[in-house]
Amino acid sequence: MWLDMAVIALAVLQIVTLALLWRQGRRIERMLAGRHDESGSVPELLLINALNKIDHRLGVLEARTQQVDVPRRSVEIRATQMAMPTTGQHVVAHNYELAQQLAREGSDLEQLMTRCGLSRNEAELVLRLHAKRA
């Protein structure tokens, strides 16, 4: 009889222990869910890692773009120089006069560079000095 009572007591003790553990587990789940909702749906470290990867990829793409862009620009400059007659200072002065006139008429930076053989900095300067103000 004592043995039956001991088994029943142990069973009740085991049920109570399991109920307490289950209750504590639910409380921990609720607490973690609350933290999860406060910080968003993605943990901060995952966001930081993703942003670092994106930043790295952008850097690689910028480097590739610059590597491709430099030869293309040098080809454009050579083509522009070849298209210009080489009669000296008169041609250069004529190109600046043409650039000033085009800037007054509303041409953009790329047009000045290609039509007048100006560098980007020269074309920007001509636009700043001679473009119509809105």
PDB file of C-alpha atoms in Angstrom:
ATOM      1  CA  MET A   1       0.000   0.000   0.000  1.00  0.00           C
ATOM      2  CA  TRP A   2       2.800   2.360   0.817  1.00  0.00           C
ATOM      3  CA  LEU A   3       4.313   1.546  -2.529  1.00  0.00           C
ATOM      4  CA  ASP A   4       1.096   2.461  -4.349  1.00  0.00           C
ATOM      5  CA  MET A   5       0.914   5.767  -2.441  1.00  0.00           C
ATOM      6  CA  ALA A   6       4.565   6.535  -3.285  1.00  0.00           C
ATOM      7  CA  VAL A   7       3.954   5.878  -6.997  1.00  0.00           C
ATOM      8  CA  ILE A   8       0.851   8.084  -6.962  1.00  0.00           C
ATOM      9  CA  ALA A   9       2.754  10.875  -5.170  1.00  0.00           C
ATOM     10  CA  LEU A  10       5.605  10.670  -7.663  1.00  0.00           C
ATOM     11  CA  ALA A  11       3.133  10.767 -10.571  1.00  0.00           C
ATOM     12  CA  VAL A  12       1.408  13.841  -9.098  1.00  0.00           C
ATOM     13  CA  LEU A  13       4.794  15.480  -8.468  1.00  0.00           C
ATOM     14  CA  GLN A  14       5.834  14.723 -12.046  1.00  0.00           C
ATOM     15  CA  ILE A  15       2.588  16.201 -13.445  1.00  0.00           C
ATOM     16  CA  VAL A  16       2.996  19.351 -11.358  1.00  0.00           C
ATOM     17  CA  THR A  17       6.639  19.698 -12.464  1.00  0.00           C
ATOM     18  CA  LEU A  18       5.706  19.276 -16.130  1.00  0.00           C
ATOM     19  CA  ALA A  19       2.898  21.837 -15.766  1.00  0.00           C
ATOM     20  CA  LEU A  20       5.298  24.346 -14.203  1.00  0.00           C
ATOM     21  CA  LEU A  21       7.907  23.761 -16.913  1.00  0.00           C
ATOM     22  CA  TRP A  22       5.271  24.133 -19.632  1.00  0.00           C
ATOM     23  CA  ARG A  23       4.042  27.374 -18.046  1.00  0.00           C
ATOM     24  CA  GLN A  24       7.590  28.752 -17.793  1.00  0.00           C
ATOM     25  CA  GLY A  25       8.255  27.804 -21.442  1.00  0.00           C
ATOM     26  CA  ARG A  26       5.134  29.693 -22.538  1.00  0.00           C
ATOM     27  CA  ARG A  27       6.256  32.736 -20.530  1.00  0.00           C
ATOM     28  CA  ILE A  28       9.691  32.651 -22.181  1.00  0.00           C
ATOM     29  CA  GLU A  29       8.090  32.325 -25.637  1.00  0.00           C
ATOM     30  CA  ARG A  30       5.904  35.365 -24.967  1.00  0.00           C
ATOM     31  CA  MET A  31       8.884  37.321 -23.719  1.00  0.00           C
ATOM     32  CA  LEU A  32      10.932  36.461 -26.828  1.00  0.00           C
ATOM     33  CA  ALA A  33       7.988  37.261 -29.074  1.00  0.00           C
ATOM     34  CA  GLY A  34       7.757  40.674 -27.406  1.00  0.00           C
ATOM     35  CA  ARG A  35      11.421  41.333 -28.073  1.00  0.00           C
ATOM     36  CA  HIS A  36      11.019  40.070 -31.597  1.00  0.00           C
ATOM     37  CA  ASP A  37       8.169  42.521 -32.252  1.00  0.00           C
ATOM     38  CA  GLU A  38      10.055  45.446 -30.737  1.00  0.00           C
ATOM     39  CA  SER A  39      13.125  45.017 -32.912  1.00  0.00           C
ATOM     40  CA  GLY A  40      11.274  44.140 -36.111  1.00  0.00           C
ATOM     41  CA  SER A  41      10.973  40.904 -37.943  1.00  0.00           C
ATOM     42  CA  VAL A  42      14.701  40.514 -38.676  1.00  0.00           C
ATOM     43  CA  PRO A  43      17.451  40.499 -36.045  1.00  0.00           C
ATOM     44  CA  GLU A  44      19.870  43.413 -36.157  1.00  0.00           C
ATOM     45  CA  LEU A  45      22.938  41.312 -36.939  1.00  0.00           C
ATOM     46  CA  LEU A  46      21.276  39.902 -40.047  1.00  0.00           C
ATOM     47  CA  LEU A  47      20.468  43.430 -41.221  1.00  0.00           C
ATOM     48  CA  ILE A  48      24.011  44.623 -40.567  1.00  0.00           C
ATOM     49  CA  ASN A  49      25.490  41.663 -42.441  1.00  0.00           C
ATOM     50  CA  ALA A  50      23.132  42.198 -45.373  1.00  0.00           C
ATOM     51  CA  LEU A  51      23.998  45.908 -45.522  1.00  0.00           C
ATOM     52  CA  ASN A  52      27.716  45.122 -45.431  1.00  0.00           C
ATOM     53  CA  LYS A  53      27.302  42.657 -48.317  1.00  0.00           C
ATOM     54  CA  ILE A  54      25.350  45.225 -50.328  1.00  0.00           C
ATOM     55  CA  ASP A  55      27.985  47.874 -49.623  1.00  0.00           C
ATOM     56  CA  HIS A  56      30.735  45.504 -50.768  1.00  0.00           C
ATOM     57  CA  ARG A  57      28.847  44.643 -53.970  1.00  0.00           C
ATOM     58  CA  LEU A  58      28.289  48.328 -54.713  1.00  0.00           C
ATOM     59  CA  GLY A  59      31.998  48.979 -54.291  1.00  0.00           C
ATOM     60  CA  VAL A  60      32.843  46.173 -56.698  1.00  0.00           C
ATOM     61  CA  LEU A  61      30.311  47.456 -59.234  1.00  0.00           C
ATOM     62  CA  GLU A  62      31.648  51.015 -58.965  1.00  0.00           C
ATOM     63  CA  ALA A  63      35.184  49.771 -59.527  1.00  0.00           C
ATOM     64  CA  ARG A  64      34.080  47.803 -62.597  1.00  0.00           C
ATOM     65  CA  THR A  65      32.165  50.794 -63.936  1.00  0.00           C
ATOM     66  CA  GLN A  66      35.184  53.037 -63.560  1.00  0.00           C
ATOM     67  CA  GLN A  67      37.405  50.475 -65.295  1.00  0.00           C
ATOM     68  CA  VAL A  68      34.996  50.323 -68.236  1.00  0.00           C
ATOM     69  CA  ASP A  69      34.274  54.064 -68.289  1.00  0.00           C
ATOM     70  CA  VAL A  70      37.910  55.240 -68.424  1.00  0.00           C
ATOM     71  CA  PRO A  71      38.795  53.514 -71.741  1.00  0.00           C
ATOM     72  CA  ARG A  72      35.482  54.641 -73.278  1.00  0.00           C
ATOM     73  CA  ARG A  73      36.156  58.258 -72.331  1.00  0.00           C
ATOM     74  CA  SER A  74      39.691  58.131 -73.694  1.00  0.00           C
ATOM     75  CA  VAL A  75      38.319  56.788 -76.996  1.00  0.00           C
ATOM     76  CA  GLU A  76      35.762  59.616 -77.088  1.00  0.00           C
ATOM     77  CA  ILE A  77      38.455  62.192 -76.414  1.00  0.00           C
ATOM     78  CA  ARG A  78      40.702  60.754 -79.139  1.00  0.00           C
ATOM     79  CA  ALA A  79      37.808  60.699 -81.607  1.00  0.00           C
ATOM     80  CA  THR A  80      36.986  64.307 -80.769  1.00  0.00           C
ATOM     81  CA  GLN A  81      40.614  65.331 -81.153  1.00  0.00           C
ATOM     82  CA  MET A  82      40.859  63.543 -84.480  1.00  0.00           C
ATOM     83  CA  ALA A  83      37.708  65.250 -85.732  1.00  0.00           C
ATOM     84  CA  MET A  84      39.042  68.706 -84.858  1.00  0.00           C
ATOM     85  CA  PRO A  85      41.275  70.377 -87.421  1.00  0.00           C
ATOM     86  CA  THR A  86      44.710  71.180 -86.046  1.00  0.00           C
ATOM     87  CA  THR A  87      45.191  74.719 -87.261  1.00  0.00           C
ATOM     88  CA  GLY A  88      46.256  76.003 -83.856  1.00  0.00           C
ATOM     89  CA  GLN A  89      44.914  78.688 -81.560  1.00  0.00           C
ATOM     90  CA  HIS A  90      42.228  79.867 -83.995  1.00  0.00           C
ATOM     91  CA  VAL A  91      40.404  76.516 -83.772  1.00  0.00           C
ATOM     92  CA  VAL A  92      40.596  76.470 -79.982  1.00  0.00           C
ATOM     93  CA  ALA A  93      39.205  80.002 -79.770  1.00  0.00           C
ATOM     94  CA  HIS A  94      36.459  79.076 -82.233  1.00  0.00           C
ATOM     95  CA  ASN A  95      35.547  76.036 -80.107  1.00  0.00           C
ATOM     96  CA  TYR A  96      35.196  78.196 -77.006  1.00  0.00           C
ATOM     97  CA  GLU A  97      33.089  80.725 -78.899  1.00  0.00           C
ATOM     98  CA  LEU A  98      30.881  77.922 -80.205  1.00  0.00           C
ATOM     99  CA  ALA A  99      30.623  76.485 -76.680  1.00  0.00           C
ATOM    100  CA  GLN A 100      29.567  79.873 -75.312  1.00  0.00           C
ATOM    101  CA  GLN A 101      26.917  80.254 -78.001  1.00  0.00           C
ATOM    102  CA  LEU A 102      25.614  76.702 -77.411  1.00  0.00           C
ATOM    103  CA  ALA A 103      25.479  77.328 -73.652  1.00  0.00           C
ATOM    104  CA  ARG A 104      23.426  80.485 -74.222  1.00  0.00           C
ATOM    105  CA  GLU A 105      21.064  78.470 -76.433  1.00  0.00           C
ATOM    106  CA  GLY A 106      20.527  75.862 -73.689  1.00  0.00           C
ATOM    107  CA  SER A 107      22.843  72.996 -74.659  1.00  0.00           C
ATOM    108  CA  ASP A 108      23.793  70.566 -71.959  1.00  0.00           C
ATOM    109  CA  LEU A 109      27.179  69.370 -70.696  1.00  0.00           C
ATOM    110  CA  GLU A 110      27.480  66.348 -72.980  1.00  0.00           C
ATOM    111  CA  GLN A 111      26.692  68.391 -76.095  1.00  0.00           C
ATOM    112  CA  LEU A 112      29.422  70.899 -75.266  1.00  0.00           C
ATOM    113  CA  MET A 113      31.911  68.126 -74.681  1.00  0.00           C
ATOM    114  CA  THR A 114      31.209  66.310 -77.943  1.00  0.00           C
ATOM    115  CA  ARG A 115      30.564  69.238 -80.307  1.00  0.00           C
ATOM    116  CA  CYS A 116      33.310  71.543 -79.052  1.00  0.00           C
ATOM    117  CA  GLY A 117      35.933  69.085 -77.849  1.00  0.00           C
ATOM    118  CA  LEU A 118      35.925  70.434 -74.313  1.00  0.00           C
ATOM    119  CA  SER A 119      36.809  68.457 -71.214  1.00  0.00           C
ATOM    120  CA  ARG A 120      34.111  67.944 -68.603  1.00  0.00           C
ATOM    121  CA  ASN A 121      35.550  70.699 -66.374  1.00  0.00           C
ATOM    122  CA  GLU A 122      35.789  73.169 -69.272  1.00  0.00           C
ATOM    123  CA  ALA A 123      32.218  72.444 -70.342  1.00  0.00           C
ATOM    124  CA  GLU A 124      30.968  72.901 -66.760  1.00  0.00           C
ATOM    125  CA  LEU A 125      32.767  76.242 -66.538  1.00  0.00           C
ATOM    126  CA  VAL A 126      31.304  77.460 -69.840  1.00  0.00           C
ATOM    127  CA  LEU A 127      27.822  76.423 -68.680  1.00  0.00           C
ATOM    128  CA  ARG A 128      28.221  78.231 -65.374  1.00  0.00           C
ATOM    129  CA  LEU A 129      29.429  81.390 -67.053  1.00  0.00           C
ATOM    130  CA  HIS A 130      27.189  81.543 -70.122  1.00  0.00           C
ATOM    131  CA  ALA A 131      24.077  79.418 -69.570  1.00  0.00           C
ATOM    132  CA  LYS A 132      20.755  81.198 -69.305  1.00  0.00           C
ATOM    133  CA  ARG A 133      19.611  81.620 -65.741  1.00  0.00           C
ATOM    134  CA  ALA A 134      16.085  80.363 -65.040  1.00  0.00           C
TER     135      ALA A 134
END
